[in-house]
């Protein structure tokens, strides 16, 4: 099928099913796209042949991939992680490239390749899959873990190293494989061009892009803003291509220029849908490189190219991470997470293959091996915890020591609060809990923060709240509430799922940035979600109304009305001005109750129980992972979790009614 529209329709149609299946299997969508490429490629069903059309789609995908990397590029982030980025990442890329180049150079008779081909192969094999690993790490909530930080550092340097390699490899491709005549001049010319484009882009682009985006933003047209972003991205890509460089380099520069403006996050939100789809098309083109005839004819050679680079990268990265004072278990996990090939490896091999630097007899099995390693990556990452705990006895010891410290901290605590995350929000919460003499234990993954806070007398310990053993050691079954204080949806859902499996009736309060995560967090099992945007707007409105002359009691009433409509769990807490004694006597409480199978209320409707006559209001009912609508006709089943609100005496009567045993 040579029609552009026909190819796109076929690819999109099959991609829908493949990505849906990948999501159902809890795999990243990139695995689905790779599988589509393998299935529909010229070496399988041939429904998407390797033509100029598919190659053009793949190239546009690379453009947006590099644009997104440039958009995330920031000097403050580099400075904060400079040790891991330029130390761990730089040594890993440099050693891999050097060793492969030397190995190929020493065997120049092998397929007629020179050391220049070794540089191209070394650069390609040094890469890991940023898109796949970052997506998996984000979904698992492990970006800030002990192994997550070195993983991010290495990936960041690999992404940066692509830029000079994209300049160097085409220059090397123009050289004779028989020697290095003209090497210095070719590299100098290529690097000179790239530096000139970079300087002009930074000097002129910064003077033009920020003011122009400001003008566009003032028009308040989403369509116009998006059009300008696309124009800048593709325009700079076109300029670098005409300068003899690559499209990807121009896209990277466009992203880097926009990242320095205040419109970075808006641009990221606008481009994300296009970027993800076009990146998917790029990964489809990568999957199309898997030639089953090559695998069948040279399966030993392909297997060797899969195993040897993965083992080499695993050992090298693990040793380097250990050298940079990463723990043994985290070092091994870093190696496992980064041992696969990466999407930029295919980008680097493209000019090498087109210019004959790497012959097809080598290029085809290498690309097939790289595709297979990327398909294996999600399964390796999924099993990494289990393998590390079996291989490293010290990791068992460190994990058990951590659990022991947490258990010691909560030993004897009853009805305490478990605080997940001890950043600014968690610390403010802990101060209020201290003031009310409510016991708590805070879990955080920042060793420096936990060490300093513990030394200051705070009840905080190092631990991952997403792990079952950590929550059990923190006394989850004895706790009164679990609070997630950081606004990370993926990590919060992971913690909620783990906590719900262990303690279905435990109230869970989660912080979020805005209402966009409300549905997913509640579906996961959150009792209440507190968006910081909503609370910030309430505080802003209350101050503005007070300064505008509105009486304070009316301001408080307005805020109370908004909160009553927004937070079901807070209704009844804002009843106006009462003295302390009457407030204590009329205190409204929440109570979660799990209906036992022996209860006489099982099989009855909520209306038949007449709990409202006792002064209790049922605010929610959870059955498994579903939150059901509260109606008088709702039939109670065993293990339903009912959340009630009322005075303490009324709650005691309602709990006695719900827990009453069946008559035999």
XYZ file of C-alpha atoms in Angstrom:
664
model
C 0.000 0.000 0.000
C 1.752 3.135 -1.225
C -0.979 5.649 -0.379
C -0.097 7.846 2.603
C -3.692 7.868 3.850
C -4.044 4.119 3.408
C -0.868 3.386 5.366
C -1.893 5.726 8.189
C -5.410 4.233 8.450
C -4.080 0.662 8.595
C -1.445 1.538 11.182
C -3.887 3.460 13.372
C -6.550 0.750 13.179
C -4.204 -2.019 14.294
C -2.502 0.252 16.836
C -5.801 0.802 18.667
C -6.113 -2.917 19.358
C -2.424 -3.396 20.145
C -2.232 -0.488 22.595
C -5.471 -1.615 24.270
C -4.001 -5.098 24.730
C -0.748 -3.645 26.068
C -2.643 -1.559 28.605
C -4.678 -4.582 29.676
C -1.438 -6.496 30.251
C 0.018 -3.486 32.144
C 2.693 -2.953 29.509
C 3.723 0.416 28.065
C 1.983 1.395 24.807
C 5.376 1.356 23.074
C 5.335 -2.446 23.261
C 2.025 -2.367 21.378
C 3.461 -0.082 18.706
C 6.544 -2.287 18.310
C 4.312 -5.342 17.964
C 2.248 -3.584 15.268
C 5.421 -2.830 13.322
C 6.594 -6.430 13.596
C 3.186 -7.781 12.523
C 2.452 -5.389 9.637
C 6.011 -4.832 8.468
C 7.467 -5.885 5.114
C 8.919 -9.039 6.665
C 5.556 -10.314 8.021
C 2.102 -9.425 6.627
C 3.564 -6.619 4.466
C 0.501 -4.418 5.021
C 2.830 -1.483 5.763
C 5.794 -1.862 3.399
C 9.091 -0.090 3.968
C 8.481 2.795 1.575
C 9.196 6.507 1.529
C 5.790 7.033 3.145
C 6.531 4.981 6.264
C 10.071 6.336 6.502
C 8.686 9.889 6.345
C 6.238 9.122 9.163
C 9.060 7.664 11.239
C 11.222 10.749 10.648
C 8.429 13.067 11.820
C 8.124 10.869 14.909
C 11.834 11.345 15.611
C 11.408 15.116 15.208
C 8.763 15.247 17.930
C 10.712 12.836 20.113
C 13.748 15.136 20.011
C 11.507 18.172 20.526
C 10.128 16.658 23.742
C 13.683 15.916 24.947
C 14.676 19.526 24.280
C 11.551 20.738 26.075
C 12.586 18.838 29.217
C 16.165 20.129 28.994
C 16.953 22.598 31.767
C 20.218 23.831 33.218
C 18.950 23.744 36.849
C 18.014 20.073 36.429
C 21.430 19.314 34.963
C 23.204 21.119 37.792
C 21.195 19.255 40.438
C 22.047 15.860 38.889
C 25.438 16.688 37.371
C 27.216 13.857 39.198
C 24.878 11.164 37.912
C 24.377 12.760 34.485
C 27.943 13.627 33.463
C 29.653 11.136 35.751
C 27.646 7.922 35.599
C 25.955 8.656 32.261
C 29.028 10.123 30.594
C 31.321 7.245 31.536
C 28.726 4.654 30.479
C 28.250 6.166 27.012
C 31.955 6.890 26.553
C 33.159 3.430 27.568
C 30.528 1.633 25.484
C 31.331 3.690 22.401
C 35.090 3.321 22.884
C 35.072 -0.434 23.493
C 32.851 -1.199 20.497
C 34.905 1.102 18.239
C 38.164 -0.546 19.350
C 36.700 -4.043 18.943
C 35.486 -3.298 15.402
C 38.734 -1.477 14.561
C 40.845 -4.472 15.620
C 38.820 -6.736 13.309
C 38.716 -4.555 10.200
C 38.509 -7.602 7.953
C 35.107 -8.438 9.479
C 32.534 -7.408 6.837
C 34.980 -4.750 5.675
C 34.064 -2.379 8.520
C 36.417 0.278 9.918
C 36.630 1.913 13.309
C 34.272 4.609 12.006
C 31.584 1.943 11.763
C 32.510 0.935 15.321
C 31.773 4.481 16.499
C 28.311 4.323 14.908
C 27.589 0.878 16.381
C 29.011 1.864 19.774
C 26.895 5.005 19.923
C 23.778 3.033 18.988
C 24.412 0.223 21.493
C 25.145 2.728 24.283
C 21.566 4.031 24.133
C 18.685 2.816 26.301
C 14.985 3.427 25.710
C 14.143 6.763 27.346
C 10.497 6.622 26.268
C 9.911 3.086 27.557
C 11.906 3.262 30.811
C 10.594 6.692 31.826
C 7.007 5.598 31.174
C 7.434 2.420 33.249
C 9.235 4.257 36.051
C 6.490 6.879 36.157
C 3.701 4.288 36.180
C 5.437 2.401 39.008
C 6.118 5.596 40.981
C 9.868 4.891 41.087
C 11.352 8.021 39.497
C 12.543 9.293 42.894
C 13.615 5.905 44.261
C 17.187 4.819 45.012
C 17.542 3.338 41.522
C 15.226 5.832 39.804
C 17.601 8.787 40.145
C 20.644 7.076 38.544
C 18.366 5.694 35.823
C 17.117 9.208 35.023
C 20.681 10.572 35.142
C 22.008 8.038 32.632
C 19.033 8.486 30.306
C 19.437 12.255 30.415
C 23.072 12.064 29.326
C 22.242 9.541 26.601
C 19.637 11.945 25.235
C 22.158 14.796 25.266
C 24.844 12.614 23.664
C 22.565 11.965 20.686
C 23.006 15.564 19.515
C 26.800 15.458 18.896
C 26.556 11.873 17.637
C 23.964 12.938 15.072
C 26.563 15.418 13.809
C 29.538 13.062 13.999
C 28.155 9.904 12.374
C 27.124 11.506 9.056
C 30.596 13.107 8.925
C 32.207 9.723 9.542
C 29.942 8.160 6.924
C 31.451 10.443 4.288
C 34.955 9.142 4.950
C 36.676 6.285 3.214
C 36.653 3.097 5.210
C 40.273 2.572 4.186
C 41.624 5.401 6.288
C 40.934 8.625 8.078
C 41.960 11.034 5.319
C 40.056 14.257 5.814
C 38.732 13.145 9.218
C 39.747 16.314 11.018
C 38.304 18.582 8.350
C 35.012 16.642 8.079
C 34.425 16.607 11.841
C 35.471 20.244 12.194
C 33.080 21.263 9.424
C 30.198 19.268 10.897
C 30.781 20.496 14.457
C 31.302 24.041 13.183
C 27.953 23.983 11.422
C 26.177 22.628 14.487
C 27.824 25.209 16.779
C 26.918 28.008 14.383
C 23.293 26.884 14.255
C 23.259 26.468 18.046
C 24.696 29.952 18.679
C 22.362 31.604 16.186
C 19.391 29.754 17.634
C 20.256 30.720 21.204
C 21.131 34.346 20.433
C 18.471 35.143 17.871
C 15.876 32.570 18.883
C 15.697 33.796 22.487
C 15.209 37.361 21.263
C 12.407 36.315 18.917
C 10.589 33.298 20.409
C 9.666 34.681 23.844
C 8.219 38.011 22.560
C 6.457 36.273 19.689
C 4.850 33.636 21.925
C 3.752 36.446 24.222
C 2.037 38.186 21.316
C 0.373 34.917 20.248
C -0.724 34.075 23.803
C -2.440 37.464 24.135
C -4.713 36.547 21.234
C -6.126 33.798 23.495
C -6.443 31.389 20.587
C -5.462 27.788 21.318
C -5.405 27.007 17.614
C -3.048 29.907 16.834
C -0.740 28.998 19.707
C -0.466 25.357 18.607
C 0.142 26.365 14.985
C 3.039 28.573 16.045
C 4.616 25.787 18.103
C 4.410 23.408 15.128
C 5.852 26.102 12.853
C 8.828 26.687 15.174
C 9.538 22.982 15.559
C 9.330 22.020 11.894
C 10.888 25.313 10.762
C 14.044 24.833 12.848
C 14.191 21.201 11.742
C 14.094 22.374 8.116
C 16.854 24.944 8.743
C 19.210 22.369 10.268
C 18.491 19.944 7.420
C 19.447 22.594 4.838
C 22.618 23.279 6.863
C 23.654 19.666 6.247
C 22.679 18.540 9.740
C 19.694 16.467 10.891
C 16.027 17.239 11.338
C 16.241 15.899 14.884
C 18.882 18.464 15.865
C 16.605 21.350 14.814
C 13.690 19.888 16.748
C 15.893 19.554 19.822
C 16.917 23.224 19.541
C 13.258 24.283 19.186
C 12.320 22.413 22.345
C 15.311 23.801 24.235
C 14.442 27.391 23.258
C 10.814 27.031 24.327
C 11.852 25.344 27.606
C 13.453 28.623 28.708
C 10.156 30.519 28.374
C 7.160 30.685 30.694
C 5.095 28.897 28.034
C 6.923 25.600 28.418
C 4.152 23.728 30.259
C 1.446 25.043 27.950
C 3.471 23.925 24.930
C 4.058 20.524 26.504
C 0.321 20.068 27.066
C -0.514 21.165 23.510
C 2.094 19.000 21.786
C 1.714 15.885 23.937
C -1.148 14.293 21.924
C 0.699 14.762 18.603
C 3.997 13.706 20.134
C 2.667 10.466 21.592
C 0.925 9.436 18.367
C 3.881 10.333 16.135
C 6.297 8.626 18.515
C 4.034 5.600 18.235
C 4.417 5.696 14.452
C 8.183 5.881 14.918
C 8.150 2.768 17.106
C 5.991 1.034 14.519
C 8.723 1.744 11.957
C 11.263 0.342 14.419
C 9.231 -2.862 14.746
C 9.143 -3.136 10.945
C 12.916 -3.614 11.013
C 12.519 -7.074 12.566
C 13.243 -9.409 9.664
C 12.222 -12.972 10.493
C 14.239 -14.332 7.585
C 17.393 -12.806 9.108
C 16.536 -14.338 12.479
C 15.901 -17.736 10.895
C 19.082 -17.653 8.818
C 21.352 -16.178 11.518
C 19.557 -17.000 14.749
C 22.792 -17.787 16.623
C 24.270 -14.455 15.553
C 21.070 -12.532 16.464
C 20.849 -14.298 19.841
C 24.460 -13.348 20.535
C 23.726 -9.728 19.618
C 20.743 -9.730 21.990
C 22.499 -11.330 24.949
C 26.029 -9.884 24.800
C 25.159 -6.140 24.658
C 22.479 -6.542 27.349
C 24.820 -8.421 29.687
C 27.662 -5.974 28.968
C 25.494 -2.915 29.661
C 24.027 -4.504 32.791
C 27.458 -5.256 34.250
C 28.976 -1.909 33.208
C 26.103 0.240 34.514
C 25.785 -1.742 37.759
C 29.531 -1.398 38.466
C 29.525 2.307 37.622
C 26.470 2.933 39.794
C 28.186 1.135 42.678
C 31.281 3.320 42.093
C 29.038 6.380 42.394
C 27.892 5.189 45.837
C 24.545 3.748 44.827
C 23.504 0.788 47.002
C 24.187 -2.729 45.783
C 20.562 -3.628 45.130
C 19.804 -0.259 43.509
C 22.950 -0.548 41.349
C 21.905 -3.946 40.027
C 18.386 -2.685 39.420
C 19.763 0.340 37.532
C 21.699 -2.030 35.283
C 18.625 -4.177 34.644
C 16.473 -1.160 33.820
C 18.983 0.214 31.276
C 20.379 -2.907 29.608
C 18.013 -2.813 26.615
C 18.535 -0.955 23.339
C 16.975 2.450 22.771
C 14.995 4.309 20.157
C 17.895 6.688 19.512
C 20.057 3.715 18.564
C 17.940 3.322 15.438
C 18.142 7.065 14.792
C 21.963 6.902 14.921
C 22.186 3.819 12.738
C 19.993 5.336 10.022
C 22.672 7.650 8.527
C 25.301 4.949 9.033
C 23.227 2.492 7.012
C 22.190 4.958 4.317
C 25.795 6.003 3.649
C 27.186 2.484 3.687
C 29.231 2.911 6.851
C 27.653 -0.236 8.328
C 26.930 -2.907 5.672
C 23.444 -4.487 5.500
C 24.873 -7.888 6.477
C 25.686 -6.392 9.906
C 22.984 -3.736 10.146
C 20.041 -6.117 9.744
C 20.908 -8.574 12.542
C 21.945 -5.690 14.819
C 18.610 -3.933 14.324
C 16.696 -7.191 14.798
C 18.542 -7.790 18.081
C 17.807 -4.250 19.240
C 14.084 -4.683 18.565
C 14.021 -7.964 20.502
C 15.837 -6.402 23.481
C 13.276 -3.569 23.601
C 10.436 -6.094 23.562
C 12.094 -7.913 26.488
C 12.645 -4.714 28.510
C 9.187 -4.430 30.201
C 9.360 -8.023 31.419
C 12.906 -7.553 32.774
C 11.860 -4.372 34.609
C 8.748 -6.069 36.002
C 10.802 -8.946 37.453
C 13.776 -6.833 38.586
C 12.683 -6.633 42.245
C 12.282 -10.393 42.544
C 15.632 -11.125 40.913
C 17.529 -8.579 43.021
C 16.107 -9.895 46.290
C 17.142 -13.426 45.312
C 20.632 -12.450 44.176
C 21.688 -9.979 46.848
C 21.551 -11.121 50.447
C 22.597 -7.661 51.575
C 19.496 -6.258 49.924
C 17.421 -8.605 52.051
C 19.294 -7.353 55.099
C 18.856 -3.667 54.204
C 15.179 -4.184 53.454
C 14.622 -6.030 56.741
C 16.588 -3.352 58.638
C 14.420 -0.646 57.082
C 11.242 -2.541 58.003
C 12.567 -3.026 61.540
C 13.155 0.716 61.946
C 9.645 1.518 60.751
C 8.082 -1.123 62.997
C 10.075 0.165 65.986
C 8.836 3.703 65.313
C 5.169 2.617 65.339
C 5.403 -0.058 68.040
C 2.562 0.441 70.488
C 0.847 3.117 68.390
C -2.916 2.882 68.017
C -5.167 5.082 65.875
C -2.141 6.899 64.505
C -1.849 8.669 61.165
C 0.425 7.353 58.412
C 1.822 10.261 56.396
C 3.209 9.321 52.973
C 5.738 11.946 51.930
C 7.495 14.404 54.250
C 7.918 17.404 51.981
C 6.526 20.815 52.834
C 2.919 19.572 52.862
C 3.771 16.533 54.984
C 5.746 18.624 57.456
C 2.886 21.128 57.845
C 0.495 18.255 58.490
C 2.823 16.704 61.085
C 3.020 20.013 62.983
C -0.778 20.158 63.219
C -0.925 16.524 64.348
C 1.676 17.270 67.024
C -0.355 20.258 68.204
C -3.410 17.999 68.606
C -1.337 15.279 70.319
C -2.213 12.815 67.546
C 0.493 10.169 66.958
C 1.793 9.771 63.422
C 4.566 8.162 61.403
C 5.821 9.719 58.185
C 7.392 7.720 55.322
C 9.760 9.414 52.873
C 12.329 8.301 50.264
C 14.741 11.217 50.684
C 17.542 9.932 52.977
C 18.882 13.389 53.825
C 15.445 14.743 54.700
C 14.524 11.755 56.856
C 17.886 11.837 58.622
C 17.661 15.545 59.464
C 13.988 15.381 60.446
C 14.543 12.336 62.675
C 17.487 14.089 64.348
C 15.153 17.016 65.076
C 12.741 14.668 66.840
C 10.201 14.193 64.042
C 8.516 10.798 63.721
C 9.766 10.159 60.178
C 11.548 7.118 58.732
C 12.957 6.158 55.359
C 10.555 3.862 53.524
C 8.593 3.299 50.332
C 4.873 3.601 51.074
C 4.006 1.641 47.923
C 5.470 -1.571 49.398
C 3.228 -3.916 51.353
C 5.830 -4.688 53.977
C 6.458 -0.984 54.599
C 2.785 -0.227 55.230
C 2.415 -3.283 57.448
C 5.477 -2.247 59.468
C 3.995 1.253 59.790
C 0.982 -0.295 61.525
C -1.547 0.045 58.732
C -4.092 -2.206 60.476
C -3.858 -0.092 63.643
C -3.880 3.290 61.895
C -6.834 5.681 61.849
C -6.064 7.272 58.482
C -3.549 7.243 55.623
C -2.592 10.593 54.059
C -0.704 10.899 50.763
C 0.819 14.380 50.763
C 2.577 14.491 47.385
C 0.780 15.299 44.122
C 1.969 12.376 41.983
C -1.022 10.524 40.542
C 0.772 7.337 39.434
C 2.598 6.884 42.731
C -0.517 7.757 44.753
C -2.603 5.153 42.901
C 0.091 2.562 43.593
C -0.004 3.375 47.327
C -3.821 3.386 47.402
C -4.054 -0.011 45.688
C -1.566 -1.534 48.125
C -3.303 -0.018 51.160
C -6.762 -1.084 49.979
C -5.622 -4.701 49.607
C -4.383 -4.693 53.204
C -6.970 -2.478 54.939
C -10.173 -2.018 52.879
C -11.923 0.134 55.502
C -9.075 2.563 56.198
C -9.854 6.198 55.207
C -7.340 7.519 52.670
C -6.898 11.230 51.927
C -4.867 12.189 48.846
C -3.449 15.474 47.663
C -3.688 16.304 43.955
C -2.771 19.304 41.843
C -6.249 19.841 40.377
C -9.544 18.088 39.676
C -8.192 16.260 36.605
C -6.984 13.366 38.804
C -10.143 13.230 40.906
C -11.811 10.375 39.025
C -8.783 8.093 38.808
C -7.819 8.587 42.473
C -11.343 7.947 43.728
C -11.683 4.937 41.460
C -8.470 3.555 42.966
C -10.004 3.824 46.444
C -9.269 7.297 47.838
C -11.797 8.387 50.467
C -11.205 12.050 49.720
C -9.084 13.962 47.192
C -7.906 17.478 48.038
C -6.860 19.494 44.959
C -4.379 22.228 45.858
C -5.766 24.422 43.046
C -9.215 24.398 44.703
C -7.820 25.202 48.147
C -5.561 27.899 46.742
C -8.495 29.527 44.963
C -10.568 29.435 48.181
C -7.816 31.171 50.133
C -7.361 33.709 47.354
C -11.100 34.389 47.225
C -11.442 34.704 51.010
C -8.623 37.276 51.223
C -10.007 39.199 48.232
C -13.531 39.298 49.718
C -12.234 40.405 53.116
C -10.140 43.189 51.585
C -13.138 44.224 49.476
C -15.069 44.920 52.686
C -17.213 41.779 52.943
C -17.803 40.953 56.641
C -15.683 38.088 57.903
C -18.647 35.918 58.895
C -20.003 36.137 55.335
C -16.601 35.278 53.882
C -16.383 32.202 56.111
C -19.934 31.216 55.128
C -19.098 31.446 51.421
C -15.974 29.331 51.857
C -17.950 26.848 53.934
C -20.604 26.525 51.219
C -17.993 25.805 48.554
C -16.245 23.261 50.743
C -19.537 21.610 51.665
C -20.345 21.109 47.999
C -16.810 20.044 47.092
C -15.822 17.846 50.063
C -18.520 15.480 51.240
C -16.381 14.427 54.178
C -16.179 17.952 55.592
C -19.911 18.648 55.821
C -20.883 19.344 59.390
C -17.490 20.652 60.411
C -18.341 24.305 59.737
C -21.403 25.170 61.884
C -20.575 28.784 62.739
C -19.346 30.341 65.982
C -19.701 28.108 69.025
C -17.687 27.964 72.200
C -15.129 25.218 72.720
C -17.238 23.207 75.151
C -20.282 23.017 72.893
C -18.019 22.265 69.900
C -16.573 19.276 71.698
C -19.974 18.011 72.755
C -21.393 18.381 69.261
C -18.311 17.101 67.444
C -19.105 15.422 64.147
C -16.979 12.373 63.368
C -16.399 10.006 60.485
C -16.419 6.261 60.879
C -15.544 3.536 58.371
C -17.197 0.178 59.035
C -16.695 -3.115 57.190
C -19.900 -5.191 57.341
C -19.087 -8.725 58.579
C -20.620 -11.736 56.856
C -22.386 -12.679 60.111
C -24.221 -9.346 60.369
C -28.009 -9.365 60.302
C -27.882 -6.299 58.060
C -26.541 -8.365 55.143
C -29.302 -8.594 52.549
C -31.220 -5.617 53.958
C -31.621 -2.281 52.230
C -30.190 0.936 53.629
C -33.701 2.342 53.976
C -34.820 -0.635 56.066
C -32.020 -0.027 58.579
C -33.303 3.505 59.350
C -29.862 4.710 60.373
C -30.913 8.292 59.718
C -33.218 8.057 62.733
C -30.154 7.607 64.946
C -28.659 10.867 63.662
C -26.131 9.196 61.337
C -25.603 10.049 57.678
C -24.096 7.500 55.275
C -21.646 9.386 53.063
C -20.338 6.552 50.895
C -20.405 2.807 50.404
C -17.567 0.924 48.752
C -17.975 -2.595 47.391
C -14.614 -3.988 46.337
C -13.126 -1.228 44.189
C -16.483 0.366 43.300
C -18.098 3.311 45.064
C -21.883 2.868 44.897
C -24.535 5.556 44.836
C -26.329 5.916 48.181
C -30.048 5.113 47.868
C -32.643 3.649 50.225
C -32.994 0.638 47.888
C -29.278 -0.274 48.005
C -28.890 -3.809 49.385
C -26.034 -4.353 51.838
C -23.626 -7.197 51.155
C -20.916 -8.798 53.274
C -17.592 -6.899 53.363
C -19.180 -3.635 52.170
C -17.271 -0.669 53.600
C -19.704 1.996 54.849
C -18.498 5.481 55.761
C -20.806 7.212 58.275
C -20.881 10.707 59.712
C -22.415 11.807 63.002
C -21.854 12.351 66.693
C -19.873 9.717 68.563
C -22.934 8.367 70.423
C -24.959 8.084 67.208
C -22.088 6.349 65.427
C -21.828 3.799 68.236
C -25.544 2.969 67.898
C -25.262 2.668 64.094
C -22.192 0.443 64.350
C -23.998 -1.824 66.803
C -26.927 -2.067 64.370
C -24.662 -2.960 61.443
C -22.591 -5.507 63.383
C -25.534 -7.339 64.958
C -25.322 -11.125 64.471
C -27.894 -13.083 62.491
C -30.539 -14.981 64.398
C -29.820 -18.675 64.097
